[in-house]
Amino acid sequence: MLRQVAEGVLIHESEFLQSNAVVVHGRAGVLLIDPGVTGDEIACLANDLSDSGQPVVAGFSTHPHWDHLLWHARLGAAPRYGTARCAATVRARLSDAGAKARVAALIPPDIAEQVPLDLLGLITGLPAEMAQIPWDGPQVRIIEHQAHAPGHAALLIEERGVLVAGDLLSDVLIPMLDLNDTADPIEDYLAALRLLEGAADDVDVLVPGHGSIGGADQVHARIDQDRAYVHALRDAGVPGDPRVGPSATFGKDWLPGMHERQLQHLAQRSERDGTPG
Ligand SMILES: [Zn+2]
């Protein structure tokens, strides 16, 4: 079921990790950001859109992780985009014959059968200098940064006051750093939060890739919460964060030990480099 969060902006929530697909109304159809997770859910979204006479005219994946790269034949054959770095990463990771089996192994077993991988990751990279999604609708500014995954992008729909944050600024998942692709994952994450902070004053509605929609009052609060977590990780401190430990909504079921794994990885990294973080 589609739910309006701002004028011309609707979300479709998945049962998996409270994932949010975002629909933006344009002149001739809709832009669909991170379409969803299970085949049934995406088909349901496709039905809702076709019932309301709204074809999908463009797609966008916020980053190169499987749960943001899915598609369904019923959504049609609109161009699907990501940042150039996102698309290059997808190409590098998915072009060999064993790729889909590797992806399937990452999906929680209880939903693995329901996730359609046929059209996984068929995205076109937008040139790095392209600051907006090319489509006929409200301007969607691409705020690219190097946190969580290569070429991760948040999207700002200025006219509607909506920030689509990808996998940053979640109220249910801790910041998950990109520990494999960057020299300084802590600083990269903090830089991304500063970028989003620069856009925050224009935001009335915050849509995280996973978790609850936030109002204007939530934007700075979630930026601060993510920053406090990243600082605690950097200083090997104990984060006083409701997203870690027994109070966590998803962390303990879907991503058990994620915080401990990040701590351990960073400790090994600083041992190797002789530098903190
Ligand atoms: Zn995700």
XYZ file of N, CA and C and ligand atoms in Angstrom:
832
model
N 0.832 -1.201 0.000
C 0.000 0.000 0.000
C 0.874 1.261 0.000
N 0.510 2.197 -0.870
C 1.272 3.440 -0.950
C 0.763 4.440 0.086
N 1.691 5.135 0.697
C 1.318 6.138 1.698
C 1.991 7.456 1.348
N 1.189 8.513 1.285
C 1.758 9.814 0.936
C 2.498 10.409 2.130
N 3.729 10.901 1.888
C 4.484 11.543 2.971
C 4.697 13.035 2.718
N 4.488 13.434 1.473
C 4.548 14.854 1.101
C 3.791 14.960 -0.217
N 3.510 16.171 -0.660
C 2.771 16.321 -1.910
C 3.535 15.618 -3.040
N 2.869 14.649 -3.673
C 3.492 13.974 -4.808
C 4.629 13.024 -4.453
N 4.783 12.711 -3.169
C 5.824 11.765 -2.752
C 5.185 10.707 -1.865
N 5.306 9.443 -2.274
C 4.662 8.356 -1.538
C 5.683 7.279 -1.222
N 5.402 6.522 -0.166
C 6.311 5.415 0.147
C 5.541 4.100 0.215
N 6.289 3.035 -0.023
C 5.763 1.680 0.029
C 6.713 0.923 0.939
N 6.188 0.470 2.093
C 7.086 -0.109 3.102
C 7.133 -1.623 3.003
N 8.334 -2.182 3.041
C 8.516 -3.627 2.991
C 8.526 -4.212 4.398
N 8.142 -5.486 4.491
C 8.236 -6.155 5.789
C 9.676 -6.458 6.141
N 10.535 -6.514 5.130
C 11.942 -6.802 5.379
C 12.663 -5.537 5.837
N 13.133 -5.546 7.067
C 13.928 -4.442 7.605
C 13.271 -3.077 7.442
N 11.959 -3.059 7.428
C 11.231 -1.784 7.287
C 11.826 -0.933 6.151
N 12.020 -1.591 4.994
C 12.617 -0.901 3.835
C 11.581 -0.006 3.171
N 12.003 1.162 2.756
C 11.085 2.110 2.128
C 11.386 2.288 0.644
N 10.423 1.949 -0.206
C 10.494 2.334 -1.603
C 9.837 3.701 -1.720
N 10.353 4.548 -2.590
C 9.841 5.913 -2.696
C 9.358 6.174 -4.118
N 8.151 6.723 -4.207
C 7.534 7.065 -5.486
C 7.399 8.586 -5.559
N 7.909 9.178 -6.626
C 7.789 10.629 -6.807
C 6.989 10.888 -8.077
N 5.913 11.629 -7.959
C 5.090 11.921 -9.128
C 5.755 12.956 -10.029
N 5.840 12.624 -11.321
C 6.325 13.578 -12.319
C 5.210 13.898 -13.290
N 5.569 14.533 -14.426
C 4.525 14.949 -15.369
C 3.932 13.778 -16.146
N 4.794 12.818 -16.531
C 4.285 11.730 -17.379
C 4.292 10.371 -16.683
N 4.643 10.364 -15.408
C 4.735 9.105 -14.675
C 5.587 9.321 -13.441
N 6.038 8.231 -12.840
C 6.727 8.371 -11.555
C 8.193 7.949 -11.624
N 8.943 8.543 -10.709
C 10.307 8.100 -10.419
C 10.208 7.133 -9.247
N 10.863 5.974 -9.366
C 10.806 4.970 -8.305
C 12.212 4.751 -7.748
N 12.348 5.050 -6.456
C 13.656 4.953 -5.804
C 13.681 3.700 -4.920
N 14.654 2.821 -5.093
C 14.814 1.596 -4.294
C 13.485 0.828 -4.195
N 13.094 0.108 -5.263
C 11.717 -0.392 -5.415
C 11.152 -1.310 -4.332
N 11.988 -1.978 -3.559
C 11.434 -2.879 -2.551
C 12.210 -4.176 -2.532
N 11.662 -5.179 -1.845
C 12.464 -6.370 -1.586
C 11.850 -7.659 -2.137
N 10.644 -8.021 -1.695
C 10.114 -9.293 -2.198
C 9.323 -9.067 -3.491
N 9.249 -10.139 -4.297
C 8.552 -10.054 -5.574
C 7.100 -9.637 -5.410
N 6.422 -10.212 -4.387
C 5.016 -9.879 -4.163
C 4.828 -8.396 -3.848
N 5.722 -7.890 -2.995
C 5.610 -6.471 -2.625
C 5.823 -5.566 -3.830
N 6.825 -5.911 -4.635
C 7.120 -5.028 -5.768
C 5.993 -5.122 -6.801
N 5.438 -6.337 -6.961
C 4.316 -6.491 -7.897
C 3.100 -5.712 -7.395
N 2.883 -5.729 -6.079
C 1.779 -4.973 -5.478
C 1.961 -3.478 -5.747
N 3.180 -3.009 -5.589
C 3.478 -1.607 -5.890
C 3.229 -1.319 -7.372
N 3.671 -2.236 -8.229
C 3.468 -2.047 -9.674
C 1.974 -1.961 -9.998
N 1.159 -2.812 -9.345
C -0.292 -2.777 -9.556
C -0.892 -1.446 -9.115
N -0.482 -1.011 -7.898
C -0.993 0.267 -7.398
C -0.693 1.384 -8.392
N 0.506 1.361 -8.944
C 0.892 2.433 -9.872
C 0.101 2.333 -11.169
N -0.055 1.095 -11.684
C -0.772 1.015 -12.964
C -2.261 1.297 -12.771
N -2.828 0.889 -11.606
C -4.234 1.220 -11.330
C -4.460 2.723 -11.302
N -3.461 3.472 -10.838
C -3.639 4.928 -10.761
C -3.126 5.618 -12.035
N -2.842 4.806 -13.062
C -2.435 5.380 -14.352
C -1.085 6.068 -14.319
N -0.202 5.550 -13.477
C 1.119 6.176 -13.300
C 2.236 5.211 -13.702
N 2.675 5.255 -14.946
C 3.776 4.374 -15.317
C 5.091 4.815 -14.659
N 5.975 3.859 -14.467
C 7.303 4.212 -13.956
C 8.123 4.739 -15.136
N 8.604 5.980 -15.023
C 9.380 6.550 -16.124
C 10.879 6.594 -15.821
N 11.241 6.395 -14.556
C 12.663 6.319 -14.197
C 12.797 5.602 -12.863
N 13.941 4.940 -12.704
C 14.240 4.301 -11.433
C 15.573 4.815 -10.909
N 15.796 4.649 -9.610
C 17.096 5.051 -9.043
C 17.426 4.121 -7.879
N 18.666 3.674 -7.832
C 19.153 2.885 -6.698
C 20.117 3.742 -5.890
N 19.854 3.869 -4.594
C 20.693 4.752 -3.775
C 22.097 4.214 -3.561
N 22.250 2.872 -3.654
C 23.598 2.314 -3.479
C 23.639 0.851 -3.913
N 24.868 0.344 -4.117
C 25.012 -0.984 -4.726
C 24.882 -2.153 -3.762
N 23.852 -2.192 -2.920
C 23.559 -3.369 -2.107
C 22.284 -4.017 -2.643
N 22.212 -5.355 -2.530
C 21.150 -6.092 -3.206
C 19.746 -5.569 -2.900
N 19.506 -5.164 -1.650
C 18.140 -4.772 -1.278
C 17.733 -3.414 -1.860
N 18.664 -2.775 -2.578
C 18.356 -1.487 -3.211
C 18.467 -1.569 -4.735
N 18.727 -2.767 -5.243
C 19.014 -2.934 -6.680
C 17.973 -3.786 -7.389
N 16.853 -4.061 -6.696
C 15.883 -5.000 -7.264
C 14.916 -4.301 -8.220
N 14.231 -5.140 -8.997
C 13.252 -4.619 -9.957
C 12.307 -5.757 -10.272
N 11.181 -5.430 -10.920
C 10.201 -6.451 -11.292
C 9.716 -6.134 -12.694
N 9.504 -7.178 -13.507
C 9.095 -6.960 -14.902
C 7.842 -6.092 -14.991
N 6.946 -6.238 -14.000
C 5.692 -5.482 -14.029
C 5.911 -3.966 -13.897
N 7.092 -3.575 -13.439
C 7.373 -2.136 -13.330
C 7.719 -1.531 -14.684
N 7.951 -2.399 -15.673
C 8.264 -1.898 -17.011
C 9.759 -1.722 -17.225
N 10.083 -1.073 -18.356
C 11.476 -1.023 -18.803
C 12.053 0.387 -18.775
N 11.647 1.173 -17.788
C 12.179 2.535 -17.670
C 13.684 2.481 -17.386
N 14.404 3.549 -17.750
C 15.828 3.574 -17.384
C 15.992 3.602 -15.870
N 16.952 2.845 -15.397
C 17.245 2.802 -13.953
C 18.644 3.373 -13.754
N 18.756 4.266 -12.793
C 20.015 4.979 -12.602
C 20.610 4.727 -11.217
N 21.883 5.095 -11.122
C 22.592 5.194 -9.847
C 23.740 6.141 -10.122
N 24.534 6.452 -9.108
C 25.715 7.271 -9.395
C 26.686 6.444 -10.236
N 27.629 7.125 -10.877
C 28.616 6.415 -11.710
C 29.374 5.387 -10.873
N 29.719 5.769 -9.645
C 30.472 4.846 -8.784
C 29.626 3.669 -8.337
N 28.361 3.939 -8.095
C 27.443 2.860 -7.737
C 27.355 1.867 -8.897
N 27.149 2.382 -10.111
C 26.984 1.500 -11.269
C 28.269 0.720 -11.559
N 29.413 1.384 -11.392
C 30.687 0.696 -11.636
C 30.877 -0.433 -10.627
N 30.464 -0.189 -9.396
C 30.581 -1.214 -8.356
C 29.669 -2.394 -8.668
N 28.457 -2.096 -9.110
C 27.524 -3.154 -9.480
C 28.121 -3.992 -10.620
N 28.646 -3.310 -11.619
C 29.264 -4.041 -12.746
C 30.374 -4.946 -12.256
N 31.239 -4.400 -11.408
C 32.385 -5.181 -10.933
C 31.934 -6.392 -10.109
N 30.863 -6.221 -9.347
C 30.451 -7.297 -8.437
C 29.492 -8.296 -9.060
N 28.778 -7.870 -10.106
C 27.712 -8.731 -10.625
C 27.945 -9.268 -12.028
N 29.097 -8.983 -12.620
C 29.222 -9.345 -14.035
C 29.633 -10.800 -14.259
N 30.126 -11.485 -13.242
C 30.561 -12.873 -13.474
C 29.404 -13.853 -13.254
N 29.607 -15.057 -13.747
C 28.540 -16.058 -13.745
C 28.066 -16.436 -12.338
N 28.950 -16.355 -11.347
C 28.578 -16.786 -9.996
C 27.935 -15.694 -9.164
N 27.753 -14.525 -9.754
C 27.345 -13.360 -8.962
C 25.990 -13.558 -8.277
N 25.003 -14.053 -9.028
C 23.661 -14.139 -8.429
C 23.613 -15.142 -7.288
N 24.388 -16.209 -7.411
C 24.447 -17.187 -6.312
C 25.073 -16.537 -5.075
N 26.065 -15.706 -5.281
C 26.693 -15.005 -4.148
C 25.688 -14.063 -3.491
N 24.938 -13.341 -4.319
C 23.930 -12.424 -3.772
C 22.864 -13.220 -3.014
N 22.410 -14.320 -3.627
C 21.359 -15.128 -2.988
C 21.798 -15.580 -1.598
N 23.093 -15.842 -1.444
C 23.604 -16.302 -0.149
C 23.595 -15.196 0.902
N 23.513 -13.948 0.456
C 23.478 -12.823 1.403
C 22.075 -12.568 1.942
N 21.070 -13.104 1.241
C 19.687 -12.808 1.602
C 19.245 -13.727 2.738
N 18.588 -13.171 3.765
C 18.127 -14.023 4.862
C 17.313 -15.199 4.310
N 17.609 -16.415 4.781
C 17.003 -17.617 4.195
C 15.476 -17.609 4.170
N 14.841 -16.992 5.166
C 13.381 -17.047 5.195
C 12.718 -16.226 4.091
N 13.457 -15.313 3.450
C 12.844 -14.586 2.329
C 13.562 -14.832 1.001
N 14.658 -15.586 1.039
C 15.505 -15.733 -0.156
C 14.705 -16.145 -1.391
N 13.776 -17.086 -1.181
C 12.975 -17.591 -2.305
C 12.082 -16.520 -2.915
N 11.765 -15.513 -2.107
C 10.785 -14.513 -2.557
C 11.413 -13.291 -3.203
N 12.735 -13.266 -3.259
C 13.394 -12.067 -3.789
C 13.759 -12.283 -5.263
N 13.195 -11.461 -6.156
C 13.423 -11.664 -7.592
C 14.771 -11.087 -8.030
N 15.673 -11.978 -8.453
C 17.016 -11.501 -8.806
C 17.225 -11.327 -10.318
N 16.190 -11.657 -11.121
C 16.360 -11.598 -12.579
C 16.867 -10.248 -13.078
N 16.279 -9.186 -12.542
C 16.591 -7.858 -13.067
C 17.478 -7.075 -12.091
N 18.178 -7.822 -11.248
C 19.037 -7.206 -10.228
C 20.118 -6.314 -10.862
N 20.183 -5.083 -10.381
C 21.349 -4.241 -10.689
C 21.513 -3.768 -12.118
N 20.447 -3.769 -12.890
C 20.570 -3.303 -14.284
C 20.446 -1.779 -14.315
N 21.461 -1.122 -13.785
C 21.387 0.336 -13.689
C 22.450 0.998 -14.554
N 22.142 2.232 -14.936
C 23.057 3.056 -15.721
C 23.658 4.091 -14.785
N 24.967 4.265 -14.856
C 25.617 5.257 -14.008
C 25.421 6.655 -14.574
N 25.069 7.593 -13.702
C 24.962 8.985 -14.138
C 26.343 9.629 -14.009
N 26.733 10.456 -14.980
C 28.040 11.094 -14.902
C 28.191 11.847 -13.580
N 29.406 11.816 -13.031
C 29.630 12.399 -11.705
C 29.208 13.863 -11.645
N 29.326 14.586 -12.773
C 28.999 16.019 -12.742
C 27.485 16.266 -12.834
N 26.714 15.191 -13.040
C 25.261 15.370 -13.134
C 24.685 15.493 -11.726
N 24.165 16.674 -11.404
C 23.749 16.933 -10.023
C 22.311 16.541 -9.762
N 21.574 16.207 -10.837
C 20.161 15.880 -10.664
C 19.785 14.650 -11.478
N 18.732 13.989 -11.053
C 18.241 12.848 -11.830
C 17.578 13.389 -13.102
N 17.965 12.837 -14.271
C 17.381 13.321 -15.517
C 15.983 12.749 -15.723
N 14.977 13.513 -15.409
C 13.605 13.041 -15.624
C 12.660 14.238 -15.618
N 11.413 14.002 -16.067
C 10.446 15.075 -16.210
C 9.556 15.128 -14.962
N 10.069 15.779 -13.943
C 9.340 15.865 -12.675
C 10.069 16.830 -11.773
N 9.651 16.930 -10.496
C 10.347 17.839 -9.587
C 11.848 17.512 -9.528
N 12.654 18.552 -9.395
C 14.099 18.352 -9.355
C 14.496 17.465 -8.180
N 15.320 16.488 -8.495
C 15.818 15.584 -7.460
C 17.333 15.700 -7.443
N 17.851 16.352 -6.392
C 19.295 16.598 -6.299
C 19.996 15.359 -5.733
N 21.094 14.996 -6.383
C 21.864 13.828 -5.961
C 22.970 14.292 -5.015
N 22.933 13.793 -3.792
C 23.970 14.151 -2.813
C 24.831 12.905 -2.589
N 25.876 12.807 -3.409
C 26.725 11.610 -3.348
C 27.796 11.763 -2.271
N 28.119 10.639 -1.640
C 29.157 10.638 -0.618
C 29.716 9.223 -0.528
N 30.695 9.025 0.321
C 31.325 7.701 0.377
C 31.112 7.060 1.745
N 29.879 7.020 2.188
C 29.560 6.315 3.431
C 28.685 5.115 3.102
N 28.845 4.041 3.850
C 28.034 2.819 3.774
C 28.356 1.945 2.564
N 28.437 2.539 1.364
C 28.725 1.752 0.163
C 29.273 2.699 -0.898
N 30.064 2.161 -1.848
C 30.627 3.052 -2.872
C 29.530 3.752 -3.676
N 29.691 5.050 -3.885
C 28.738 5.800 -4.692
C 27.373 5.957 -4.045
N 27.302 5.817 -2.721
C 26.025 5.990 -2.017
C 25.498 7.407 -2.265
N 24.201 7.520 -2.519
C 23.614 8.839 -2.756
C 22.370 9.028 -1.914
N 22.270 10.196 -1.303
C 20.997 10.641 -0.750
C 20.364 11.524 -1.825
N 19.056 11.658 -1.779
C 18.360 12.457 -2.792
C 17.539 13.529 -2.102
N 17.665 14.749 -2.591
C 16.890 15.851 -2.006
C 15.887 16.357 -3.040
N 14.596 16.220 -2.684
C 13.530 16.733 -3.551
C 13.139 18.077 -2.954
N 13.822 19.103 -3.401
C 13.731 20.404 -2.730
C 12.313 20.970 -2.716
N 11.638 20.905 -3.883
C 10.286 21.479 -3.963
C 9.311 20.827 -2.982
N 9.598 19.601 -2.608
C 8.685 18.875 -1.721
C 9.218 18.787 -0.284
N 10.447 19.289 -0.075
C 11.051 19.247 1.249
C 11.339 17.837 1.740
N 11.673 16.946 0.795
C 11.892 15.540 1.170
C 13.349 15.143 0.962
N 13.931 14.521 1.981
C 15.266 13.942 1.852
C 15.159 12.424 1.907
N 15.581 11.771 0.816
C 15.640 10.311 0.779
C 17.083 9.956 1.141
N 17.257 9.315 2.290
C 18.604 9.227 2.870
C 19.356 7.948 2.534
N 18.750 7.039 1.753
C 19.433 5.754 1.550
C 19.672 5.108 2.903
N 20.786 4.431 3.074
C 20.988 3.714 4.332
C 21.641 4.547 5.429
N 21.535 5.869 5.342
C 21.947 6.717 6.454
C 20.686 7.168 7.215
N 20.887 7.700 8.416
C 19.816 8.343 9.200
C 18.619 7.441 9.492
N 18.891 6.162 9.733
C 17.840 5.226 10.101
C 17.596 5.284 11.599
N 16.349 5.090 12.008
C 16.096 5.002 13.449
C 16.154 3.555 13.947
N 16.340 2.598 13.033
C 16.369 1.195 13.465
C 17.709 0.499 13.230
N 18.533 1.018 12.325
C 19.827 0.389 12.067
C 20.953 1.366 12.373
N 22.005 0.865 13.007
C 23.171 1.709 13.268
C 23.866 2.055 11.948
N 24.656 3.123 11.935
C 25.479 3.376 10.752
C 26.358 2.159 10.466
N 26.281 1.679 9.234
C 27.148 0.577 8.827
C 28.170 1.141 7.872
N 29.425 1.085 8.288
C 30.476 1.731 7.521
C 30.890 0.873 6.334
N 31.395 1.550 5.314
C 31.952 0.841 4.167
C 33.401 0.500 4.518
N 33.588 -0.697 5.055
C 34.903 -1.052 5.602
C 35.852 -1.620 4.546
N 35.336 -1.880 3.350
C 36.178 -2.547 2.347
C 36.697 -1.634 1.254
N 36.035 -0.544 1.017
C 36.352 0.215 -0.191
C 37.014 1.560 0.068
N 37.186 1.946 1.317
C 37.745 3.282 1.537
C 38.883 3.244 2.559
N 39.773 4.247 2.435
C 40.947 4.303 3.306
C 40.576 4.757 4.710
N 39.551 5.562 4.822
C 39.191 6.129 6.123
C 37.676 6.121 6.312
N 37.115 4.945 6.597
C 35.649 4.836 6.657
C 35.002 5.724 7.710
N 35.711 5.969 8.820
C 35.138 6.835 9.857
C 35.000 8.254 9.324
N 36.091 8.790 8.784
C 36.044 10.171 8.292
C 35.076 10.299 7.114
N 35.034 9.282 6.249
C 34.094 9.336 5.120
C 32.649 9.419 5.615
N 32.361 8.648 6.667
C 30.991 8.667 7.197
C 30.666 10.036 7.807
N 31.632 10.575 8.557
C 31.401 11.887 9.172
C 31.232 12.966 8.099
N 32.008 12.846 7.007
C 31.891 13.816 5.904
C 30.495 13.737 5.272
N 29.988 12.509 5.124
C 28.639 12.338 4.553
C 27.595 12.997 5.455
N 27.745 12.828 6.767
C 26.781 13.436 7.693
C 26.848 14.963 7.612
N 28.063 15.492 7.427
C 28.180 16.959 7.274
C 27.474 17.434 6.012
N 27.613 16.648 4.929
C 26.930 17.005 3.679
C 25.414 17.057 3.880
N 24.884 16.036 4.548
C 23.436 15.993 4.773
C 23.006 17.122 5.709
N 23.878 17.436 6.659
C 23.569 18.531 7.583
C 23.432 19.841 6.802
N 24.247 19.988 5.753
C 24.179 21.188 4.921
C 22.844 21.332 4.205
N 22.165 20.199 3.985
C 20.872 20.238 3.291
C 19.700 20.209 4.260
N 19.976 19.985 5.537
C 18.926 19.640 6.499
C 17.868 20.726 6.683
N 18.269 21.968 6.542
C 17.311 23.040 6.818
C 16.180 23.097 5.797
N 16.387 22.468 4.638
C 15.330 22.456 3.617
C 14.429 21.234 3.737
N 14.623 20.426 4.773
C 13.938 19.135 4.828
C 12.781 19.143 5.831
N 11.597 18.777 5.340
C 10.429 18.606 6.217
C 10.144 17.133 6.476
N 10.556 16.282 5.521
C 10.279 14.851 5.627
C 11.545 14.079 5.295
N 11.915 13.195 6.221
C 13.115 12.392 6.034
C 12.695 10.940 5.797
N 13.148 10.371 4.672
C 12.816 8.977 4.368
C 14.095 8.149 4.390
N 14.288 7.336 5.432
C 15.468 6.473 5.449
C 15.215 5.216 4.613
N 16.280 4.585 4.151
C 16.136 3.338 3.402
C 15.467 2.262 4.232
N 15.726 2.278 5.551
C 15.113 1.334 6.488
C 14.708 2.108 7.737
N 13.461 1.970 8.150
C 13.039 2.609 9.390
C 11.882 3.558 9.190
N 11.641 4.374 10.235
C 10.465 5.250 10.206
C 10.764 6.556 9.508
N 9.710 7.079 8.899
C 9.775 8.404 8.288
C 9.926 9.433 9.407
N 10.789 10.407 9.192
C 10.982 11.438 10.211
C 10.451 12.787 9.744
N 10.017 13.602 10.699
C 9.602 14.968 10.387
C 10.808 15.898 10.477
N 10.537 17.199 10.288
C 11.616 18.189 10.287
C 12.451 18.107 11.574
N 11.779 17.843 12.695
C 12.495 17.818 13.974
C 13.448 16.634 14.093
N 13.244 15.620 13.224
C 14.047 14.397 13.305
C 15.366 14.503 12.542
N 15.464 15.457 11.612
C 16.606 15.468 10.706
C 17.913 15.682 11.472
N 17.968 16.776 12.227
C 19.197 17.023 12.994
C 19.384 15.972 14.083
N 18.276 15.532 14.668
C 18.384 14.531 15.744
C 19.024 13.244 15.219
N 18.606 12.815 14.031
C 19.184 11.564 13.499
C 20.620 11.765 13.026
N 20.914 12.937 12.472
C 22.313 13.218 12.094
C 23.181 13.148 13.352
N 22.714 13.781 14.441
C 23.481 13.780 15.692
C 23.632 12.369 16.246
N 22.569 11.585 16.131
C 22.616 10.221 16.665
C 23.624 9.363 15.867
N 23.592 9.506 14.547
C 24.549 8.760 13.722
C 25.980 9.208 14.018
N 26.165 10.519 14.178
C 27.517 11.030 14.442
C 28.023 10.525 15.798
N 27.141 10.530 16.787
C 27.544 10.043 18.109
C 27.949 8.569 18.024
N 27.204 7.794 17.236
C 27.569 6.381 17.078
C 28.940 6.247 16.424
N 29.171 7.001 15.355
C 30.450 6.894 14.627
C 31.605 7.350 15.525
N 31.386 8.383 16.322
C 32.418 8.812 17.279
C 32.708 7.707 18.285
N 31.648 7.076 18.793
C 31.844 6.002 19.778
C 32.629 4.850 19.144
N 32.315 4.553 17.892
C 33.025 3.490 17.179
C 34.507 3.867 17.027
N 34.738 5.103 16.643
C 36.113 5.588 16.440
C 36.915 5.490 17.732
N 36.260 5.858 18.846
C 36.972 5.897 20.125
C 36.862 4.581 20.879
N 36.339 3.562 20.199
C 36.131 2.255 20.815
C 35.373 2.380 22.134
N 34.469 3.328 22.173
C 33.641 3.529 23.363
C 32.368 2.706 23.267
N 31.565 2.802 24.288
C 30.298 2.085 24.272
C 29.215 3.067 23.842
N 28.599 2.825 22.692
C 27.586 3.777 22.259
C 26.319 3.633 23.087
N 25.825 4.732 23.633
C 24.536 4.699 24.331
C 23.454 4.852 23.281
N 23.276 3.808 22.499
C 22.451 3.932 21.293
C 21.371 2.857 21.312
N 20.092 3.276 21.234
C 19.008 2.290 21.308
C 19.017 1.298 20.146
N 19.794 1.603 19.092
C 19.827 0.703 17.937
C 20.802 -0.457 18.140
N 21.562 -0.406 19.245
C 22.489 -1.485 19.569
C 21.968 -2.210 20.800
N 22.111 -3.525 20.843
C 21.781 -4.256 22.064
C 20.329 -4.686 22.119
N 19.873 -5.029 23.314
C 18.564 -5.670 23.454
C 17.383 -4.810 23.011
N 17.544 -3.485 23.024
C 16.427 -2.632 22.617
C 16.324 -2.512 21.093
N 17.325 -3.019 20.379
C 17.353 -2.825 18.927
C 16.185 -3.538 18.260
N 15.589 -2.867 17.266
C 14.442 -3.448 16.579
C 14.871 -4.587 15.664
N 15.903 -4.344 14.870
C 16.293 -5.328 13.866
C 17.690 -5.873 14.078
N 18.552 -5.053 14.708
C 19.969 -5.404 14.781
C 20.199 -6.819 15.270
N 19.417 -7.218 16.286
C 19.713 -8.512 16.884
C 19.223 -9.666 16.019
N 18.191 -9.442 15.213
C 17.671 -10.529 14.388
C 18.353 -10.608 13.024
N 18.449 -9.451 12.389
C 18.920 -9.465 11.005
C 20.424 -9.307 10.907
N 20.973 -8.498 11.774
C 22.397 -8.189 11.658
C 23.066 -8.378 13.011
N 23.002 -9.585 13.538
C 23.530 -9.791 14.886
C 25.018 -9.488 14.934
N 25.423 -8.799 15.992
C 26.849 -8.544 16.188
C 27.442 -7.534 15.229
N 26.615 -6.782 14.521
C 27.160 -5.809 13.554
C 28.066 -4.786 14.246
N 27.615 -4.278 15.386
C 28.430 -3.293 16.097
C 29.792 -3.894 16.494
N 29.758 -5.096 17.057
C 31.006 -5.742 17.480
C 31.922 -6.001 16.275
N 31.312 -6.407 15.160
C 32.129 -6.668 13.966
C 32.813 -5.401 13.460
N 32.081 -4.294 13.516
C 32.685 -3.033 13.052
C 33.835 -2.634 13.969
N 33.615 -2.772 15.290
C 34.665 -2.451 16.258
C 35.925 -3.264 15.989
N 35.713 -4.561 15.774
C 36.829 -5.476 15.576
C 37.587 -5.144 14.293
N 36.843 -4.871 13.240
C 37.473 -4.546 11.967
C 38.340 -3.301 12.091
N 37.799 -2.286 12.782
C 38.549 -1.034 12.917
C 39.786 -1.226 13.785
N 39.678 -2.086 14.801
C 40.836 -2.353 15.652
C 41.933 -3.033 14.848
N 41.539 -3.993 14.003
C 42.531 -4.685 13.165
C 43.165 -3.722 12.183
N 42.340 -2.849 11.649
C 42.837 -1.879 10.674
C 43.877 -0.956 11.314
N 43.604 -0.471 12.533
C 44.543 0.471 13.132
C 45.819 -0.250 13.559
N 45.719 -1.516 13.908
C 46.915 -2.304 14.218
C 47.805 -2.409 12.985
N 47.143 -2.668 11.856
C 47.859 -2.859 10.591
C 48.522 -1.553 10.146
N 47.765 -0.458 10.234
C 48.268 0.822 9.716
C 49.060 1.594 10.754
N 48.917 1.227 12.000
C 49.535 2.015 13.057
C 48.860 3.366 13.237
N 47.655 3.488 12.709
C 46.945 4.757 12.860
C 45.576 4.490 13.477
N 45.089 5.432 14.228
C 43.767 5.212 14.808
C 42.686 5.228 13.728
N 41.675 4.417 13.908
C 40.547 4.386 12.987
C 40.952 3.868 11.643
Zn 19.742 -1.347 2.844
